[in-house]
Short mmCIF file of C-alpha atoms in Angstrom, two decimals:
data_model
loop_
_atom_site.label_atom_id
_atom_site.label_comp_id
_atom_site.label_asym_id
_atom_site.label_seq_id
_atom_site.Cartn_x
_atom_site.Cartn_y
_atom_site.Cartn_z
CA UNK A 727 17.27 -18.97 4.15
CA UNK A 728 15.57 -16.28 6.29
CA UNK A 729 14.15 -12.98 4.27
CA UNK A 730 14.19 -9.56 5.41
CA UNK A 731 11.13 -8.63 7.38
CA UNK A 732 9.56 -5.74 8.10
CA UNK A 733 6.46 -3.83 9.50
CA UNK A 734 4.77 -1.22 8.10
CA UNK A 735 1.40 0.85 8.92
CA UNK A 736 -1.54 2.12 6.76
CA UNK A 737 -1.46 5.83 7.45
CA UNK A 738 -4.69 7.46 7.92
CA UNK A 739 -5.66 9.05 5.24
CA UNK A 740 -9.05 8.00 4.74
CA UNK A 741 -9.62 8.29 8.23
CA UNK A 742 -10.18 4.35 8.90
CA UNK A 743 -9.24 1.36 7.10
CA UNK A 744 -12.06 -0.02 9.26
CA UNK A 745 -15.91 0.53 10.28
CA UNK A 746 -16.68 4.15 9.85
CA UNK A 747 -18.79 3.97 13.08
CA UNK A 748 -16.86 2.52 15.39
CA UNK A 749 -17.66 4.25 18.61
CA UNK A 750 -13.40 4.58 19.91
CA UNK A 751 -12.00 4.89 16.97
CA UNK A 752 -13.56 7.63 14.61
CA UNK A 753 -12.65 8.43 11.50
CA UNK A 754 -10.61 11.16 11.25
CA UNK A 755 -8.10 12.25 8.24
CA UNK A 756 -6.87 15.30 9.26
CA UNK A 757 -3.19 16.43 9.07
CA UNK A 758 -2.94 16.60 13.16
CA UNK A 759 -4.16 12.78 12.84
CA UNK A 760 -1.87 11.61 10.38
CA UNK A 761 1.60 13.28 11.55
CA UNK A 762 0.33 11.89 15.93
CA UNK A 763 -0.10 8.12 14.06
CA UNK A 764 3.21 8.00 11.57
CA UNK A 765 5.37 9.65 14.57
CA UNK A 766 4.15 6.86 17.02
CA UNK A 767 4.68 4.33 14.42
CA UNK A 768 8.48 5.30 13.69
CA UNK A 769 9.06 5.25 17.52
CA UNK A 770 7.36 2.12 18.31
CA UNK A 771 9.95 0.64 15.74
CA UNK A 772 7.73 0.38 12.55
CA UNK A 773 9.48 0.62 9.36
CA UNK A 774 7.42 2.00 6.53
CA UNK A 775 4.25 3.33 5.78
CA UNK A 776 2.20 3.87 2.79
CA UNK A 777 -0.16 7.01 2.13
CA UNK A 778 -3.18 5.79 -0.47
CA UNK A 779 -3.79 8.23 -3.08
CA UNK A 780 -7.76 9.61 -3.93
CA UNK A 781 -9.04 12.95 -4.36
CA UNK A 782 -12.40 12.59 -3.48
CA UNK A 783 -12.73 9.83 -1.21
CA UNK A 784 -14.44 6.41 -2.07
CA UNK A 785 -16.80 6.27 0.77
CA UNK A 786 -18.20 9.79 -0.24
CA UNK A 787 -17.47 12.89 -1.33
CA UNK A 788 -18.81 14.46 2.11
CA UNK A 789 -16.00 12.47 3.75
CA UNK A 790 -12.63 14.31 4.67
CA UNK A 791 -9.40 13.10 3.34
CA UNK A 792 -5.80 13.51 3.41
CA UNK A 793 -3.90 15.03 0.35
CA UNK A 794 -1.49 12.26 -0.24
CA UNK A 795 2.12 13.49 -1.37
CA UNK A 796 1.61 17.05 0.29
CA UNK A 797 1.35 14.84 3.54
CA UNK A 798 4.64 12.62 2.60
CA UNK A 799 6.90 15.87 2.28
CA UNK A 800 5.46 17.30 5.33
CA UNK A 801 6.07 13.72 7.09
CA UNK A 802 9.45 13.48 5.05
CA UNK A 803 10.86 16.33 7.52
CA UNK A 804 9.59 15.16 10.35
CA UNK A 805 11.11 11.96 10.69
CA UNK A 806 13.71 10.66 10.51
CA UNK A 807 13.94 6.26 9.68
CA UNK A 808 10.71 5.44 8.48
CA UNK A 809 9.74 4.54 5.23
CA UNK A 810 7.54 6.97 3.32
CA UNK A 811 5.47 5.34 0.13
CA UNK A 812 2.69 7.67 -1.61
CA UNK A 813 -0.04 6.15 -4.07
CA UNK A 814 -0.06 7.82 -7.33
CA UNK A 815 -2.69 7.39 -9.93
CA UNK A 816 -0.98 8.22 -13.27
CA UNK A 817 -3.89 9.31 -14.65
CA UNK A 818 -3.48 12.32 -12.87
CA UNK A 819 0.06 13.66 -12.63
CA UNK A 820 2.21 13.75 -15.73
CA UNK A 821 5.35 11.83 -15.00
CA UNK A 822 7.57 15.03 -15.40
CA UNK A 823 6.06 16.77 -12.54
CA UNK A 824 5.79 13.58 -10.37
CA UNK A 825 8.60 12.54 -10.97
CA UNK A 826 10.36 16.05 -9.79
CA UNK A 827 8.29 15.55 -6.91
CA UNK A 828 9.31 12.73 -5.89
CA UNK A 829 12.91 13.43 -6.03
CA UNK A 830 12.30 16.34 -3.82
CA UNK A 831 10.74 14.11 -1.05
CA UNK A 832 13.06 11.69 -1.44
CA UNK A 833 15.76 14.38 -0.74
CA UNK A 834 14.24 15.45 2.14
CA UNK A 835 13.74 12.15 3.38
CA UNK A 836 17.69 11.14 2.67
CA UNK A 837 16.46 8.15 0.78
CA UNK A 838 13.46 6.78 2.45
CA UNK A 839 10.26 7.39 -0.44
CA UNK A 840 8.53 5.39 -2.57
CA UNK A 841 5.79 5.13 -4.73
CA UNK A 842 3.04 2.91 -4.99
CA UNK A 843 1.94 2.65 -8.31
CA UNK A 844 -2.24 2.44 -8.90
CA UNK A 845 -3.59 2.17 -11.91
CA UNK A 846 -7.38 3.58 -11.21
CA UNK A 847 -10.40 1.59 -9.83
CA UNK A 848 -12.46 4.34 -7.82
CA UNK A 849 -14.61 5.79 -11.26
CA UNK A 850 -15.90 8.75 -10.17
CA UNK A 851 -13.10 11.31 -8.99
CA UNK A 852 -11.48 10.94 -12.86
CA UNK A 853 -14.85 10.85 -14.91
CA UNK A 854 -15.98 13.60 -12.75
CA UNK A 855 -12.97 15.87 -13.13
CA UNK A 856 -13.15 15.15 -17.18
CA UNK A 857 -9.60 12.63 -17.38
CA UNK A 858 -12.24 10.59 -17.95
CA UNK A 859 -11.90 6.42 -17.27
CA UNK A 860 -10.22 4.18 -19.47
CA UNK A 861 -10.31 0.59 -19.93
CA UNK A 862 -8.69 -1.64 -17.60
CA UNK A 863 -5.88 -2.89 -19.82
CA UNK A 864 -5.62 0.66 -21.58
CA UNK A 865 -4.98 2.43 -17.80
CA UNK A 866 -2.41 -0.29 -17.44
CA UNK A 867 -1.26 0.56 -20.88
CA UNK A 868 -0.78 4.09 -20.35
CA UNK A 869 0.81 3.62 -17.01
CA UNK A 870 3.58 1.23 -17.91
CA UNK A 871 4.49 4.36 -20.07
CA UNK A 872 4.04 6.95 -17.54
CA UNK A 873 6.46 4.18 -15.01
CA UNK A 874 8.98 4.39 -17.36
CA UNK A 875 9.61 7.94 -17.76
CA UNK A 876 9.23 8.05 -14.12
CA UNK A 877 12.17 5.18 -13.60
CA UNK A 878 14.48 7.09 -16.06
CA UNK A 879 13.79 10.45 -15.01
CA UNK A 880 14.37 9.57 -11.34
CA UNK A 881 17.95 7.49 -11.96
CA UNK A 882 19.37 11.14 -13.21
CA UNK A 883 19.11 10.01 -17.12
CA UNK A 884 18.07 12.88 -20.01
CA UNK A 885 15.22 10.83 -21.21
CA UNK A 886 13.89 11.26 -24.94
CA UNK A 887 10.25 9.15 -25.15
CA UNK A 888 7.93 8.72 -27.94
CA UNK A 889 5.11 6.62 -26.83
CA UNK A 890 1.23 6.36 -27.49
CA UNK A 891 0.59 8.49 -24.74
CA UNK A 892 4.04 10.24 -24.16
CA UNK A 893 6.17 12.35 -26.02
CA UNK A 894 9.20 13.65 -23.81
CA UNK A 895 12.25 15.29 -25.55
CA UNK A 896 15.53 15.74 -23.77
CA UNK A 897 14.22 15.67 -20.15
CA UNK A 898 15.91 15.70 -17.31
CA UNK A 899 15.90 16.47 -13.50
CA UNK A 900 18.13 17.96 -10.83
CA UNK A 901 19.35 17.71 -8.07
CA UNK A 902 19.08 13.96 -8.70
CA UNK A 903 18.40 11.69 -5.93
CA UNK A 904 21.60 11.91 -3.74
CA UNK A 905 21.08 9.07 -1.59
CA UNK A 906 20.59 5.99 -4.02
CA UNK A 907 19.99 5.35 -7.04
CA UNK A 908 16.60 6.39 -7.55
CA UNK A 909 13.38 6.29 -5.51
CA UNK A 910 11.47 2.77 -4.61
CA UNK A 911 9.28 1.90 -6.87
CA UNK A 912 5.55 -0.49 -5.75
CA UNK A 913 2.80 -1.85 -7.96
CA UNK A 914 0.03 -3.51 -7.12
CA UNK A 915 -2.75 -5.86 -8.43
CA UNK A 916 -4.04 -8.93 -9.45
CA UNK A 917 -4.67 -9.06 -12.94
CA UNK A 918 -2.90 -10.31 -15.78
CA UNK A 919 -1.71 -6.92 -16.89
CA UNK A 920 -0.99 -5.84 -13.20
CA UNK A 921 1.55 -8.81 -12.52
CA UNK A 922 3.40 -8.10 -16.15
CA UNK A 923 4.04 -4.48 -15.51
CA UNK A 924 4.56 -5.83 -11.86
CA UNK A 925 7.53 -7.83 -13.24
CA UNK A 926 8.31 -5.20 -15.73
CA UNK A 927 8.82 -2.31 -13.62
CA UNK A 928 8.67 -2.70 -9.64
CA UNK A 929 11.34 -3.30 -6.70
CA UNK A 930 8.41 -4.76 -5.11
CA UNK A 931 4.95 -5.93 -5.84
CA UNK A 932 2.40 -5.19 -3.04
CA UNK A 933 -0.08 -7.67 -2.60
CA UNK A 934 -3.85 -7.72 -0.96
CA UNK A 935 -4.24 -10.13 2.06
CA UNK A 936 -5.18 -13.47 1.07
CA UNK A 937 -4.71 -16.81 2.54
CA UNK A 938 -1.40 -18.34 2.40
CA UNK A 939 -1.42 -20.56 -0.50
CA UNK A 940 -3.82 -18.17 -2.81
CA UNK A 941 -0.29 -15.60 -1.85
CA UNK A 942 2.15 -18.21 -2.37
CA UNK A 943 0.36 -18.99 -6.14
CA UNK A 944 0.97 -14.86 -6.60
CA UNK A 945 4.02 -14.79 -5.28
CA UNK A 946 5.63 -17.51 -6.89
CA UNK A 947 3.84 -15.97 -10.39
CA UNK A 948 4.96 -12.59 -10.76
CA UNK A 949 8.59 -13.83 -9.02
CA UNK A 950 8.87 -16.21 -12.37
CA UNK A 951 8.56 -13.35 -15.34
CA UNK A 952 11.09 -11.76 -17.15
CA UNK A 953 12.88 -9.20 -15.53
CA UNK A 954 15.50 -6.14 -15.85
CA UNK A 955 17.73 -6.19 -12.80
CA UNK A 956 17.56 -7.64 -8.73
CA UNK A 957 14.69 -10.51 -8.17
CA UNK A 958 11.39 -8.39 -7.33
CA UNK A 959 10.77 -8.39 -3.63
CA UNK A 960 7.09 -9.04 -2.05
CA UNK A 961 4.85 -6.78 0.49
CA UNK A 962 1.47 -7.83 1.91
CA UNK A 963 -1.00 -5.47 3.17
CA UNK A 964 -3.35 -7.44 5.96
CA UNK A 965 -5.45 -6.47 9.21
CA UNK A 966 -4.29 -7.66 12.89
CA UNK A 967 -6.07 -8.64 15.60
CA UNK A 968 -3.84 -10.06 18.17
CA UNK A 969 -4.79 -10.97 21.89
CA UNK A 970 -3.37 -12.67 24.28
CA UNK A 971 -5.57 -16.02 23.41
CA UNK A 972 -6.50 -17.16 20.25
CA UNK A 973 -10.52 -16.82 21.85
CA UNK A 974 -10.53 -12.97 22.62
CA UNK A 975 -9.15 -12.70 19.19
CA UNK A 976 -12.60 -14.17 17.76
CA UNK A 977 -13.94 -12.44 20.15
CA UNK A 978 -13.18 -9.17 18.97
CA UNK A 979 -13.58 -10.40 15.43
CA UNK A 980 -17.09 -10.70 15.31
CA UNK A 981 -17.55 -7.18 17.46
CA UNK A 982 -15.34 -5.52 14.43
CA UNK A 983 -18.42 -8.16 11.95
CA UNK A 984 -21.05 -6.62 14.27
CA UNK A 985 -20.31 -2.76 13.90
CA UNK A 986 -18.71 -2.81 9.93
CA UNK A 987 -23.10 -4.09 9.40
CA UNK A 988 -23.41 0.08 9.75
CA UNK A 989 -21.02 0.41 6.83
CA UNK A 990 -22.96 -1.76 4.09
CA UNK A 991 -25.09 1.02 2.11
CA UNK A 992 -21.69 3.11 2.09
CA UNK A 993 -19.26 -0.43 0.62
CA UNK A 994 -22.49 -1.20 -1.78
CA UNK A 995 -22.24 2.94 -2.82
CA UNK A 996 -18.03 2.31 -3.21
CA UNK A 997 -18.33 -1.28 -4.57
CA UNK A 998 -20.85 0.51 -7.89
CA UNK A 999 -18.84 3.20 -8.39
CA UNK A 1000 -15.51 0.61 -8.90
CA UNK A 1001 -14.34 -0.48 -12.05
CA UNK A 1002 -15.98 -3.97 -12.50
CA UNK A 1003 -12.76 -5.20 -13.92
CA UNK A 1004 -10.40 -4.52 -11.06
CA UNK A 1005 -9.39 -7.76 -9.64
CA UNK A 1006 -9.61 -6.70 -6.25
CA UNK A 1007 -13.02 -6.26 -5.61
CA UNK A 1008 -13.69 -10.49 -7.36
CA UNK A 1009 -10.97 -11.45 -4.67
CA UNK A 1010 -12.88 -9.74 -2.15
CA UNK A 1011 -16.51 -10.93 -2.59
CA UNK A 1012 -15.06 -14.05 -1.77
CA UNK A 1013 -15.74 -13.75 1.55
CA UNK A 1014 -16.29 -11.12 4.18
CA UNK A 1015 -13.74 -9.61 6.32
CA UNK A 1016 -12.47 -6.76 8.28
CA UNK A 1017 -10.70 -3.90 6.65
CA UNK A 1018 -9.64 -2.55 3.11
CA UNK A 1019 -6.86 -4.64 0.76
CA UNK A 1020 -8.00 -7.76 2.00
CA UNK A 1021 -7.68 -6.76 5.13
CA UNK A 1022 -8.52 -10.36 7.45
CA UNK A 1023 -8.01 -12.61 4.38
CA UNK A 1024 -4.54 -12.85 5.23
CA UNK A 1025 -5.79 -14.51 9.20
CA UNK A 1026 -3.47 -12.53 11.11
CA UNK A 1027 -5.96 -13.02 13.58
CA UNK A 1028 -5.00 -14.58 16.99
CA UNK A 1029 -3.44 -14.80 19.78
CA UNK A 1030 -0.07 -12.77 19.77
CA UNK A 1031 1.68 -16.50 19.21
CA UNK A 1032 -0.61 -17.41 16.94
CA UNK A 1033 -0.03 -14.69 14.62
CA UNK A 1034 3.59 -14.01 14.96
CA UNK A 1035 3.63 -17.79 13.50
CA UNK A 1036 1.35 -17.23 10.78
CA UNK A 1037 4.03 -13.80 9.61
CA UNK A 1038 6.65 -16.06 9.95
CA UNK A 1039 4.75 -18.70 7.62
CA UNK A 1040 4.24 -16.03 4.77
CA UNK A 1041 7.68 -14.67 5.44
CA UNK A 1042 8.80 -18.09 4.44
CA UNK A 1043 7.13 -18.19 0.79
CA UNK A 1044 8.76 -14.81 0.46
CA UNK A 1045 6.67 -11.72 2.10
CA UNK A 1046 9.35 -9.22 3.51
CA UNK A 1047 6.75 -6.04 3.88
CA UNK A 1048 3.28 -6.31 5.58
CA UNK A 1049 1.75 -3.51 5.71
CA UNK A 1050 -1.15 -3.37 8.79
CA UNK A 1051 -4.36 -1.87 9.34
CA UNK A 1052 -5.91 -2.23 13.00
CA UNK A 1053 -8.76 -0.58 14.60
CA UNK A 1054 -8.87 0.59 17.06
CA UNK A 1055 -5.81 2.20 15.45
CA UNK A 1056 -3.48 3.55 18.61
CA UNK A 1057 -3.38 0.90 20.83
CA UNK A 1058 -3.54 -1.70 18.57
CA UNK A 1059 -0.58 -0.19 16.67
CA UNK A 1060 0.85 -0.43 20.12
CA UNK A 1061 -0.58 -3.88 20.95
CA UNK A 1062 1.74 -5.35 17.74
CA UNK A 1063 4.97 -3.61 18.43
CA UNK A 1064 4.62 -4.70 21.94
CA UNK A 1065 3.75 -8.56 21.66
CA UNK A 1066 3.46 -9.62 18.51
CA UNK A 1067 7.45 -7.89 16.76
CA UNK A 1068 9.14 -9.60 19.53
CA UNK A 1069 7.74 -13.14 19.00
CA UNK A 1070 8.88 -12.77 15.32
CA UNK A 1071 11.75 -12.17 15.84
CA UNK A 1072 12.12 -14.61 17.96
CA UNK A 1073 11.00 -17.67 15.67
CA UNK A 1074 13.36 -15.92 13.05
CA UNK A 1075 15.86 -16.34 15.27
CA UNK A 1076 15.58 -19.58 15.80
CA UNK A 1077 15.15 -20.59 12.46
CA UNK A 1078 18.23 -19.65 11.55
CA UNK A 1079 20.46 -21.02 14.36
#
């Protein structure tokens, strides 16, 4: 059976998802830039976008950063087809407030909104604010209560909830979702706590890019876990370098590695400020890569035909959404839409025949 397959792009909320020193792709996290990027992505046929969330930039608090939720609301009014996924760190916003905001954006977008639940890994934005930074598993326990309240409120229920972290009495939100039962819930993370929470609460488990066999293990592990409701679906982040030939793509990868040498001090500060228990940094330490959230570890580097075949291989093991990064962004987002997506669709059609 051929699984559905969608392509999305990481919105440039942080200005860049690779080197901040690329000579033709300087970091730009302005609203004007993100608006242009996502309108272009929608016109090119991309079906989803992810707006990551930080309050201060992990590369340094002197760097510009787009605010995720106001940006998502504005994009909801400007776009007509593309799915908008806004990341949220539960410690930053009470679930009844966030649920109300999510329902508003869901109704503005006419049913195209989702949240990506991120239980935080960057210590300074929480510690410096006075919120504090609980231990890894405590953050997931908090997130479990948070998302239960969020899910019930956005589903239109009157909610009574009394837990370790929240006490909610007879709370109900109106207007409810006018287009479907509720906004979509995405959730990532590779720790045991993250996988348990994804199986319990998420519609889509969102994975950092990794080699095919590593992704297969994650998909099988999360898919086998008990849950209520429809089977969980799977998405994956990946940085793409696609060219006419494999050799050209590998040469571009070498070039990007060379440019990224200038980012080493920034990356070292970022890792030093991250939760040492965050699994994604342990996974990232296994190999050099370009991009964030797995980046080129998914091996979507090669000719148009090579990249298309690898995408179909990931799809065959359960990955339905590919959330992509590029550098430089505009030309490579266009290149992928014009050369790779049609090849993927042809391979899918051939497999289904």
